[in-house]
Amino acid sequence: MAKVLEIRWHARGGQGAKTAALMLAESVAEMGKYVQGFPEYGPERMGAPIQAFNRISDEPIYIHSNVINPNIVIVLDPTLIGKANVTEGVPEDGIYIINTTKTPAEVREMLGIKSGKIYTLDANQISLETIGRAIPNTPMMGAFIRATGIIPFDQFMTHMREQLSKKFKSKPEVIEGNLKAIERAYREVNAE
């Protein structure tokens, strides 16, 4: 049985979790891996809590359901800690990547967990400074690449440039801003 890496994103509608999950899936697929990237659909509105999911494997993935036991949890909105059960189903060696101004030790205490690895970064501030808006999704992808090493950073950036260029053809400043946000997050993420 192949090892499937499972990721659960926690965010609020409008923060870009669905977009990030789909872009991550596309980048990983370019590397020749099998992937899934999908949101949990429901009656969500802008600002409502949402989840999105990824699965990554070297072999075909035959699971077609939401991610229940994620190896990695990515939280785009720190106000969801304590509201959404972000630790639910996560194994002891799970990885948490949190958009927050708090330290990994502070987040560990907030989550009430003893083991696993915690990465934090202020993705809102990074995106404000690079993109001009607090859209934390692309910086969080930079932190994900740093935390997992699943894709060589340079190759990931090449794929992201291609994807962003398709999405924002007439807005080179948006493309460059997002790429800068990913690079900064990759460099600035804190770990414990």
mmCIF file with all atom_site columns, C-alpha atoms in Angstrom:
data_model
loop_
_atom_site.group_PDB
_atom_site.id
_atom_site.type_symbol
_atom_site.label_atom_id
_atom_site.label_alt_id
_atom_site.label_comp_id
_atom_site.label_asym_id
_atom_site.label_entity_id
_atom_site.label_seq_id
_atom_site.pdbx_PDB_ins_code
_atom_site.Cartn_x
_atom_site.Cartn_y
_atom_site.Cartn_z
_atom_site.occupancy
_atom_site.B_iso_or_equiv
_atom_site.pdbx_formal_charge
_atom_site.auth_seq_id
_atom_site.auth_comp_id
_atom_site.auth_asym_id
_atom_site.auth_atom_id
_atom_site.pdbx_PDB_model_num
ATOM 1   C CA . MET A 1 1   ? 0.000   0.000  0.000   1.00 0.00 ? 1   MET A CA 1
ATOM 2   C CA . ALA A 1 2   ? 1.442   3.347  -1.056  1.00 0.00 ? 2   ALA A CA 1
ATOM 3   C CA . LYS A 1 3   ? 1.919   6.108  1.485   1.00 0.00 ? 3   LYS A CA 1
ATOM 4   C CA . VAL A 1 4   ? -0.508  8.916  0.811   1.00 0.00 ? 4   VAL A CA 1
ATOM 5   C CA . LEU A 1 5   ? 0.328   12.319 2.271   1.00 0.00 ? 5   LEU A CA 1
ATOM 6   C CA . GLU A 1 6   ? -2.917  13.949 3.392   1.00 0.00 ? 6   GLU A CA 1
ATOM 7   C CA . ILE A 1 7   ? -3.353  17.677 3.981   1.00 0.00 ? 7   ILE A CA 1
ATOM 8   C CA . ARG A 1 8   ? -6.263  19.579 5.504   1.00 0.00 ? 8   ARG A CA 1
ATOM 9   C CA . TRP A 1 9   ? -6.554  23.341 5.066   1.00 0.00 ? 9   TRP A CA 1
ATOM 10  C CA . HIS A 1 10  ? -8.586  25.417 7.561   1.00 0.00 ? 10  HIS A CA 1
ATOM 11  C CA . ALA A 1 11  ? -9.573  28.923 6.482   1.00 0.00 ? 11  ALA A CA 1
ATOM 12  C CA . ARG A 1 12  ? -12.436 31.315 6.019   1.00 0.00 ? 12  ARG A CA 1
ATOM 13  C CA . GLY A 1 13  ? -14.203 31.840 2.714   1.00 0.00 ? 13  GLY A CA 1
ATOM 14  C CA . GLY A 1 14  ? -12.266 34.365 0.632   1.00 0.00 ? 14  GLY A CA 1
ATOM 15  C CA . GLN A 1 15  ? -8.795  33.620 2.067   1.00 0.00 ? 15  GLN A CA 1
ATOM 16  C CA . GLY A 1 16  ? -7.793  31.456 -0.887  1.00 0.00 ? 16  GLY A CA 1
ATOM 17  C CA . ALA A 1 17  ? -7.616  27.970 0.670   1.00 0.00 ? 17  ALA A CA 1
ATOM 18  C CA . LYS A 1 18  ? -9.456  26.363 -2.254  1.00 0.00 ? 18  LYS A CA 1
ATOM 19  C CA . THR A 1 19  ? -7.209  28.147 -4.761  1.00 0.00 ? 19  THR A CA 1
ATOM 20  C CA . ALA A 1 20  ? -4.079  27.164 -2.805  1.00 0.00 ? 20  ALA A CA 1
ATOM 21  C CA . ALA A 1 21  ? -5.139  23.496 -2.593  1.00 0.00 ? 21  ALA A CA 1
ATOM 22  C CA . LEU A 1 22  ? -5.778  23.403 -6.352  1.00 0.00 ? 22  LEU A CA 1
ATOM 23  C CA . MET A 1 23  ? -2.537  25.225 -7.240  1.00 0.00 ? 23  MET A CA 1
ATOM 24  C CA . LEU A 1 24  ? -0.539  22.972 -4.933  1.00 0.00 ? 24  LEU A CA 1
ATOM 25  C CA . ALA A 1 25  ? -2.123  19.918 -6.575  1.00 0.00 ? 25  ALA A CA 1
ATOM 26  C CA . GLU A 1 26  ? -1.238  21.221 -10.030 1.00 0.00 ? 26  GLU A CA 1
ATOM 27  C CA . SER A 1 27  ? 2.395   21.924 -9.034  1.00 0.00 ? 27  SER A CA 1
ATOM 28  C CA . VAL A 1 28  ? 2.820   18.492 -7.455  1.00 0.00 ? 28  VAL A CA 1
ATOM 29  C CA . ALA A 1 29  ? 1.230   16.804 -10.485 1.00 0.00 ? 29  ALA A CA 1
ATOM 30  C CA . GLU A 1 30  ? 3.825   18.533 -12.690 1.00 0.00 ? 30  GLU A CA 1
ATOM 31  C CA . MET A 1 31  ? 6.439   16.652 -10.642 1.00 0.00 ? 31  MET A CA 1
ATOM 32  C CA . GLY A 1 32  ? 4.922   13.349 -11.746 1.00 0.00 ? 32  GLY A CA 1
ATOM 33  C CA . LYS A 1 33  ? 3.114   12.560 -8.502  1.00 0.00 ? 33  LYS A CA 1
ATOM 34  C CA . TYR A 1 34  ? -0.519  11.558 -8.103  1.00 0.00 ? 34  TYR A CA 1
ATOM 35  C CA . VAL A 1 35  ? -2.601  14.250 -6.414  1.00 0.00 ? 35  VAL A CA 1
ATOM 36  C CA . GLN A 1 36  ? -6.004  15.401 -5.354  1.00 0.00 ? 36  GLN A CA 1
ATOM 37  C CA . GLY A 1 37  ? -6.972  18.952 -4.422  1.00 0.00 ? 37  GLY A CA 1
ATOM 38  C CA . PHE A 1 38  ? -10.535 19.848 -3.506  1.00 0.00 ? 38  PHE A CA 1
ATOM 39  C CA . PRO A 1 39  ? -12.616 22.007 -1.170  1.00 0.00 ? 39  PRO A CA 1
ATOM 40  C CA . GLU A 1 40  ? -15.366 20.871 1.144   1.00 0.00 ? 40  GLU A CA 1
ATOM 41  C CA . TYR A 1 41  ? -18.431 22.429 -0.377  1.00 0.00 ? 41  TYR A CA 1
ATOM 42  C CA . GLY A 1 42  ? -21.318 23.676 1.660   1.00 0.00 ? 42  GLY A CA 1
ATOM 43  C CA . PRO A 1 43  ? -23.254 26.886 2.237   1.00 0.00 ? 43  PRO A CA 1
ATOM 44  C CA . GLU A 1 44  ? -20.085 28.858 3.019   1.00 0.00 ? 44  GLU A CA 1
ATOM 45  C CA . ARG A 1 45  ? -20.024 32.570 2.503   1.00 0.00 ? 45  ARG A CA 1
ATOM 46  C CA . MET A 1 46  ? -17.186 35.050 2.609   1.00 0.00 ? 46  MET A CA 1
ATOM 47  C CA . GLY A 1 47  ? -15.730 34.816 6.121   1.00 0.00 ? 47  GLY A CA 1
ATOM 48  C CA . ALA A 1 48  ? -17.355 31.477 7.039   1.00 0.00 ? 48  ALA A CA 1
ATOM 49  C CA . PRO A 1 49  ? -15.051 28.610 8.153   1.00 0.00 ? 49  PRO A CA 1
ATOM 50  C CA . ILE A 1 50  ? -14.148 26.285 5.269   1.00 0.00 ? 50  ILE A CA 1
ATOM 51  C CA . GLN A 1 51  ? -11.862 23.335 4.664   1.00 0.00 ? 51  GLN A CA 1
ATOM 52  C CA . ALA A 1 52  ? -9.928  22.243 1.605   1.00 0.00 ? 52  ALA A CA 1
ATOM 53  C CA . PHE A 1 53  ? -7.887  19.083 1.117   1.00 0.00 ? 53  PHE A CA 1
ATOM 54  C CA . ASN A 1 54  ? -4.941  17.585 -0.740  1.00 0.00 ? 54  ASN A CA 1
ATOM 55  C CA . ARG A 1 55  ? -3.657  14.064 -1.159  1.00 0.00 ? 55  ARG A CA 1
ATOM 56  C CA . ILE A 1 56  ? -0.216  13.389 -2.635  1.00 0.00 ? 56  ILE A CA 1
ATOM 57  C CA . SER A 1 57  ? 1.235   9.987  -3.540  1.00 0.00 ? 57  SER A CA 1
ATOM 58  C CA . ASP A 1 58  ? 3.759   8.269  -5.794  1.00 0.00 ? 58  ASP A CA 1
ATOM 59  C CA . GLU A 1 59  ? 1.017   5.805  -6.806  1.00 0.00 ? 59  GLU A CA 1
ATOM 60  C CA . PRO A 1 60  ? -2.619  6.240  -7.893  1.00 0.00 ? 60  PRO A CA 1
ATOM 61  C CA . ILE A 1 61  ? -4.963  7.448  -5.149  1.00 0.00 ? 61  ILE A CA 1
ATOM 62  C CA . TYR A 1 62  ? -8.213  5.529  -4.840  1.00 0.00 ? 62  TYR A CA 1
ATOM 63  C CA . ILE A 1 63  ? -9.678  7.369  -1.836  1.00 0.00 ? 63  ILE A CA 1
ATOM 64  C CA . HIS A 1 64  ? -12.499 9.763  -2.703  1.00 0.00 ? 64  HIS A CA 1
ATOM 65  C CA . SER A 1 65  ? -13.583 11.455 0.518   1.00 0.00 ? 65  SER A CA 1
ATOM 66  C CA . ASN A 1 66  ? -12.618 14.348 2.742   1.00 0.00 ? 66  ASN A CA 1
ATOM 67  C CA . VAL A 1 67  ? -9.323  13.999 4.594   1.00 0.00 ? 67  VAL A CA 1
ATOM 68  C CA . ILE A 1 68  ? -10.038 12.611 8.071   1.00 0.00 ? 68  ILE A CA 1
ATOM 69  C CA . ASN A 1 69  ? -6.491  11.883 9.345   1.00 0.00 ? 69  ASN A CA 1
ATOM 70  C CA . PRO A 1 70  ? -4.237  14.575 7.861   1.00 0.00 ? 70  PRO A CA 1
ATOM 71  C CA . ASN A 1 71  ? -0.465  14.332 8.157   1.00 0.00 ? 71  ASN A CA 1
ATOM 72  C CA . ILE A 1 72  ? -0.371  18.107 7.685   1.00 0.00 ? 72  ILE A CA 1
ATOM 73  C CA . VAL A 1 73  ? -2.782  20.819 8.810   1.00 0.00 ? 73  VAL A CA 1
ATOM 74  C CA . ILE A 1 74  ? -2.520  24.307 7.314   1.00 0.00 ? 74  ILE A CA 1
ATOM 75  C CA . VAL A 1 75  ? -4.424  27.080 9.101   1.00 0.00 ? 75  VAL A CA 1
ATOM 76  C CA . LEU A 1 76  ? -4.863  30.311 7.131   1.00 0.00 ? 76  LEU A CA 1
ATOM 77  C CA . ASP A 1 77  ? -6.933  32.051 9.823   1.00 0.00 ? 77  ASP A CA 1
ATOM 78  C CA . PRO A 1 78  ? -5.603  31.821 13.400  1.00 0.00 ? 78  PRO A CA 1
ATOM 79  C CA . THR A 1 79  ? -9.024  32.798 14.824  1.00 0.00 ? 79  THR A CA 1
ATOM 80  C CA . LEU A 1 80  ? -10.141 29.286 13.862  1.00 0.00 ? 80  LEU A CA 1
ATOM 81  C CA . ILE A 1 81  ? -7.881  27.805 16.560  1.00 0.00 ? 81  ILE A CA 1
ATOM 82  C CA . GLY A 1 82  ? -10.270 26.945 19.342  1.00 0.00 ? 82  GLY A CA 1
ATOM 83  C CA . LYS A 1 83  ? -13.319 27.247 17.049  1.00 0.00 ? 83  LYS A CA 1
ATOM 84  C CA . ALA A 1 84  ? -12.515 24.589 14.437  1.00 0.00 ? 84  ALA A CA 1
ATOM 85  C CA . ASN A 1 85  ? -10.973 21.380 15.762  1.00 0.00 ? 85  ASN A CA 1
ATOM 86  C CA . VAL A 1 86  ? -7.737  21.711 13.789  1.00 0.00 ? 86  VAL A CA 1
ATOM 87  C CA . THR A 1 87  ? -6.050  18.838 15.660  1.00 0.00 ? 87  THR A CA 1
ATOM 88  C CA . GLU A 1 88  ? -8.841  16.344 14.927  1.00 0.00 ? 88  GLU A CA 1
ATOM 89  C CA . GLY A 1 89  ? -7.517  13.114 13.414  1.00 0.00 ? 89  GLY A CA 1
ATOM 90  C CA . VAL A 1 90  ? -3.901  14.336 13.246  1.00 0.00 ? 90  VAL A CA 1
ATOM 91  C CA . PRO A 1 91  ? -1.298  11.682 14.200  1.00 0.00 ? 91  PRO A CA 1
ATOM 92  C CA . GLU A 1 92  ? 1.253   12.417 16.933  1.00 0.00 ? 92  GLU A CA 1
ATOM 93  C CA . ASP A 1 93  ? 3.931   13.169 14.327  1.00 0.00 ? 93  ASP A CA 1
ATOM 94  C CA . GLY A 1 94  ? 1.630   15.560 12.452  1.00 0.00 ? 94  GLY A CA 1
ATOM 95  C CA . ILE A 1 95  ? 2.787   18.870 11.030  1.00 0.00 ? 95  ILE A CA 1
ATOM 96  C CA . TYR A 1 96  ? 0.939   22.135 11.661  1.00 0.00 ? 96  TYR A CA 1
ATOM 97  C CA . ILE A 1 97  ? 1.557   25.228 9.531   1.00 0.00 ? 97  ILE A CA 1
ATOM 98  C CA . ILE A 1 98  ? -0.186  28.236 11.068  1.00 0.00 ? 98  ILE A CA 1
ATOM 99  C CA . ASN A 1 99  ? -0.643  31.810 9.842   1.00 0.00 ? 99  ASN A CA 1
ATOM 100 C CA . THR A 1 100 ? -0.073  33.745 13.071  1.00 0.00 ? 100 THR A CA 1
ATOM 101 C CA . THR A 1 101 ? 2.124   36.287 14.796  1.00 0.00 ? 101 THR A CA 1
ATOM 102 C CA . LYS A 1 102 ? 2.566   33.810 17.679  1.00 0.00 ? 102 LYS A CA 1
ATOM 103 C CA . THR A 1 103 ? 5.616   31.578 18.133  1.00 0.00 ? 103 THR A CA 1
ATOM 104 C CA . PRO A 1 104 ? 5.462   27.824 17.488  1.00 0.00 ? 104 PRO A CA 1
ATOM 105 C CA . ALA A 1 105 ? 5.667   27.264 21.285  1.00 0.00 ? 105 ALA A CA 1
ATOM 106 C CA . GLU A 1 106 ? 2.659   29.538 21.882  1.00 0.00 ? 106 GLU A CA 1
ATOM 107 C CA . VAL A 1 107 ? 0.668   27.733 19.175  1.00 0.00 ? 107 VAL A CA 1
ATOM 108 C CA . ARG A 1 108 ? 1.626   24.347 20.642  1.00 0.00 ? 108 ARG A CA 1
ATOM 109 C CA . GLU A 1 109 ? 0.186   25.483 23.977  1.00 0.00 ? 109 GLU A CA 1
ATOM 110 C CA . MET A 1 110 ? -2.986  26.860 22.323  1.00 0.00 ? 110 MET A CA 1
ATOM 111 C CA . LEU A 1 111 ? -3.531  23.567 20.488  1.00 0.00 ? 111 LEU A CA 1
ATOM 112 C CA . GLY A 1 112 ? -2.768  21.536 23.613  1.00 0.00 ? 112 GLY A CA 1
ATOM 113 C CA . ILE A 1 113 ? -0.417  19.147 21.811  1.00 0.00 ? 113 ILE A CA 1
ATOM 114 C CA . LYS A 1 114 ? 2.863   17.676 23.050  1.00 0.00 ? 114 LYS A CA 1
ATOM 115 C CA . SER A 1 115 ? 4.279   16.165 19.855  1.00 0.00 ? 115 SER A CA 1
ATOM 116 C CA . GLY A 1 116 ? 4.387   16.920 16.167  1.00 0.00 ? 116 GLY A CA 1
ATOM 117 C CA . LYS A 1 117 ? 6.063   19.816 14.412  1.00 0.00 ? 117 LYS A CA 1
ATOM 118 C CA . ILE A 1 118 ? 4.706   23.360 14.346  1.00 0.00 ? 118 ILE A CA 1
ATOM 119 C CA . TYR A 1 119 ? 5.561   26.030 11.789  1.00 0.00 ? 119 TYR A CA 1
ATOM 120 C CA . THR A 1 120 ? 4.347   29.613 12.100  1.00 0.00 ? 120 THR A CA 1
ATOM 121 C CA . LEU A 1 121 ? 4.561   32.707 9.946   1.00 0.00 ? 121 LEU A CA 1
ATOM 122 C CA . ASP A 1 122 ? 2.736   36.004 9.597   1.00 0.00 ? 122 ASP A CA 1
ATOM 123 C CA . ALA A 1 123 ? 1.325   35.294 6.141   1.00 0.00 ? 123 ALA A CA 1
ATOM 124 C CA . ASN A 1 124 ? -1.115  38.216 6.396   1.00 0.00 ? 124 ASN A CA 1
ATOM 125 C CA . GLN A 1 125 ? 1.723   40.705 6.892   1.00 0.00 ? 125 GLN A CA 1
ATOM 126 C CA . ILE A 1 126 ? 3.823   39.096 4.151   1.00 0.00 ? 126 ILE A CA 1
ATOM 127 C CA . SER A 1 127 ? 0.929   39.241 1.667   1.00 0.00 ? 127 SER A CA 1
ATOM 128 C CA . LEU A 1 128 ? 0.094   42.848 2.642   1.00 0.00 ? 128 LEU A CA 1
ATOM 129 C CA . GLU A 1 129 ? 3.694   43.875 1.959   1.00 0.00 ? 129 GLU A CA 1
ATOM 130 C CA . THR A 1 130 ? 4.121   41.899 -1.284  1.00 0.00 ? 130 THR A CA 1
ATOM 131 C CA . ILE A 1 131 ? 0.633   41.730 -2.838  1.00 0.00 ? 131 ILE A CA 1
ATOM 132 C CA . GLY A 1 132 ? -1.028  44.713 -1.186  1.00 0.00 ? 132 GLY A CA 1
ATOM 133 C CA . ARG A 1 133 ? -3.851  42.651 0.390   1.00 0.00 ? 133 ARG A CA 1
ATOM 134 C CA . ALA A 1 134 ? -4.098  40.195 3.298   1.00 0.00 ? 134 ALA A CA 1
ATOM 135 C CA . ILE A 1 135 ? -4.565  37.054 1.212   1.00 0.00 ? 135 ILE A CA 1
ATOM 136 C CA . PRO A 1 136 ? -2.469  34.446 3.063   1.00 0.00 ? 136 PRO A CA 1
ATOM 137 C CA . ASN A 1 137 ? -2.782  31.520 0.639   1.00 0.00 ? 137 ASN A CA 1
ATOM 138 C CA . THR A 1 138 ? 0.385   31.891 -1.443  1.00 0.00 ? 138 THR A CA 1
ATOM 139 C CA . PRO A 1 139 ? 2.698   32.626 1.512   1.00 0.00 ? 139 PRO A CA 1
ATOM 140 C CA . MET A 1 140 ? 1.291   29.516 3.222   1.00 0.00 ? 140 MET A CA 1
ATOM 141 C CA . MET A 1 141 ? 2.318   27.458 0.190   1.00 0.00 ? 141 MET A CA 1
ATOM 142 C CA . GLY A 1 142 ? 5.883   28.745 0.603   1.00 0.00 ? 142 GLY A CA 1
ATOM 143 C CA . ALA A 1 143 ? 5.799   27.652 4.246   1.00 0.00 ? 143 ALA A CA 1
ATOM 144 C CA . PHE A 1 144 ? 4.408   24.252 3.185   1.00 0.00 ? 144 PHE A CA 1
ATOM 145 C CA . ILE A 1 145 ? 7.285   23.683 0.740   1.00 0.00 ? 145 ILE A CA 1
ATOM 146 C CA . ARG A 1 146 ? 9.789   24.649 3.466   1.00 0.00 ? 146 ARG A CA 1
ATOM 147 C CA . ALA A 1 147 ? 8.120   22.409 6.079   1.00 0.00 ? 147 ALA A CA 1
ATOM 148 C CA . THR A 1 148 ? 7.807   19.328 3.878   1.00 0.00 ? 148 THR A CA 1
ATOM 149 C CA . GLY A 1 149 ? 10.517  19.556 1.219   1.00 0.00 ? 149 GLY A CA 1
ATOM 150 C CA . ILE A 1 150 ? 8.081   17.600 -0.968  1.00 0.00 ? 150 ILE A CA 1
ATOM 151 C CA . ILE A 1 151 ? 9.078   19.594 -4.059  1.00 0.00 ? 151 ILE A CA 1
ATOM 152 C CA . PRO A 1 152 ? 12.414  21.305 -4.729  1.00 0.00 ? 152 PRO A CA 1
ATOM 153 C CA . PHE A 1 153 ? 11.759  25.016 -4.099  1.00 0.00 ? 153 PHE A CA 1
ATOM 154 C CA . ASP A 1 154 ? 13.089  26.202 -7.484  1.00 0.00 ? 154 ASP A CA 1
ATOM 155 C CA . GLN A 1 155 ? 10.872  23.760 -9.383  1.00 0.00 ? 155 GLN A CA 1
ATOM 156 C CA . PHE A 1 156 ? 7.869   24.777 -7.285  1.00 0.00 ? 156 PHE A CA 1
ATOM 157 C CA . MET A 1 157 ? 8.526   28.454 -8.094  1.00 0.00 ? 157 MET A CA 1
ATOM 158 C CA . THR A 1 158 ? 8.732   27.667 -11.816 1.00 0.00 ? 158 THR A CA 1
ATOM 159 C CA . HIS A 1 159 ? 5.343   25.908 -11.672 1.00 0.00 ? 159 HIS A CA 1
ATOM 160 C CA . MET A 1 160 ? 3.832   28.717 -9.597  1.00 0.00 ? 160 MET A CA 1
ATOM 161 C CA . ARG A 1 161 ? 5.039   31.339 -12.082 1.00 0.00 ? 161 ARG A CA 1
ATOM 162 C CA . GLU A 1 162 ? 3.335   29.380 -14.885 1.00 0.00 ? 162 GLU A CA 1
ATOM 163 C CA . GLN A 1 163 ? 0.078   28.994 -12.941 1.00 0.00 ? 163 GLN A CA 1
ATOM 164 C CA . LEU A 1 164 ? -0.018  32.605 -11.761 1.00 0.00 ? 164 LEU A CA 1
ATOM 165 C CA . SER A 1 165 ? 0.798   33.816 -15.283 1.00 0.00 ? 165 SER A CA 1
ATOM 166 C CA . LYS A 1 166 ? -2.246  31.937 -16.628 1.00 0.00 ? 166 LYS A CA 1
ATOM 167 C CA . LYS A 1 167 ? -4.502  33.239 -13.859 1.00 0.00 ? 167 LYS A CA 1
ATOM 168 C CA . PHE A 1 168 ? -3.272  36.868 -13.881 1.00 0.00 ? 168 PHE A CA 1
ATOM 169 C CA . LYS A 1 169 ? -2.150  37.354 -17.524 1.00 0.00 ? 169 LYS A CA 1
ATOM 170 C CA . SER A 1 170 ? -2.801  41.091 -17.562 1.00 0.00 ? 170 SER A CA 1
ATOM 171 C CA . LYS A 1 171 ? -1.505  41.754 -14.026 1.00 0.00 ? 171 LYS A CA 1
ATOM 172 C CA . PRO A 1 172 ? 2.278   41.185 -13.869 1.00 0.00 ? 172 PRO A CA 1
ATOM 173 C CA . GLU A 1 173 ? 2.413   42.997 -10.495 1.00 0.00 ? 173 GLU A CA 1
ATOM 174 C CA . VAL A 1 174 ? 0.063   40.369 -8.984  1.00 0.00 ? 174 VAL A CA 1
ATOM 175 C CA . ILE A 1 175 ? 2.222   37.550 -10.384 1.00 0.00 ? 175 ILE A CA 1
ATOM 176 C CA . GLU A 1 176 ? 5.440   39.073 -9.005  1.00 0.00 ? 176 GLU A CA 1
ATOM 177 C CA . GLY A 1 177 ? 3.823   39.972 -5.671  1.00 0.00 ? 177 GLY A CA 1
ATOM 178 C CA . ASN A 1 178 ? 2.637   36.402 -5.141  1.00 0.00 ? 178 ASN A CA 1
ATOM 179 C CA . LEU A 1 179 ? 6.037   34.966 -6.058  1.00 0.00 ? 179 LEU A CA 1
ATOM 180 C CA . LYS A 1 180 ? 7.732   37.367 -3.607  1.00 0.00 ? 180 LYS A CA 1
ATOM 181 C CA . ALA A 1 181 ? 5.206   36.321 -0.927  1.00 0.00 ? 181 ALA A CA 1
ATOM 182 C CA . ILE A 1 182 ? 6.042   32.639 -1.451  1.00 0.00 ? 182 ILE A CA 1
ATOM 183 C CA . GLU A 1 183 ? 9.799   33.328 -1.330  1.00 0.00 ? 183 GLU A CA 1
ATOM 184 C CA . ARG A 1 184 ? 9.529   35.409 1.846   1.00 0.00 ? 184 ARG A CA 1
ATOM 185 C CA . ALA A 1 185 ? 7.358   32.814 3.577   1.00 0.00 ? 185 ALA A CA 1
ATOM 186 C CA . TYR A 1 186 ? 9.811   30.075 2.614   1.00 0.00 ? 186 TYR A CA 1
ATOM 187 C CA . ARG A 1 187 ? 12.622  32.102 4.232   1.00 0.00 ? 187 ARG A CA 1
ATOM 188 C CA . GLU A 1 188 ? 10.742  33.509 7.231   1.00 0.00 ? 188 GLU A CA 1
ATOM 189 C CA . VAL A 1 189 ? 8.756   30.533 8.536   1.00 0.00 ? 189 VAL A CA 1
ATOM 190 C CA . ASN A 1 190 ? 9.502   29.620 12.180  1.00 0.00 ? 190 ASN A CA 1
ATOM 191 C CA . ALA A 1 191 ? 9.693   25.998 13.329  1.00 0.00 ? 191 ALA A CA 1
ATOM 192 C CA . GLU A 1 192 ? 9.549   24.038 16.568  1.00 0.00 ? 192 GLU A CA 1
#
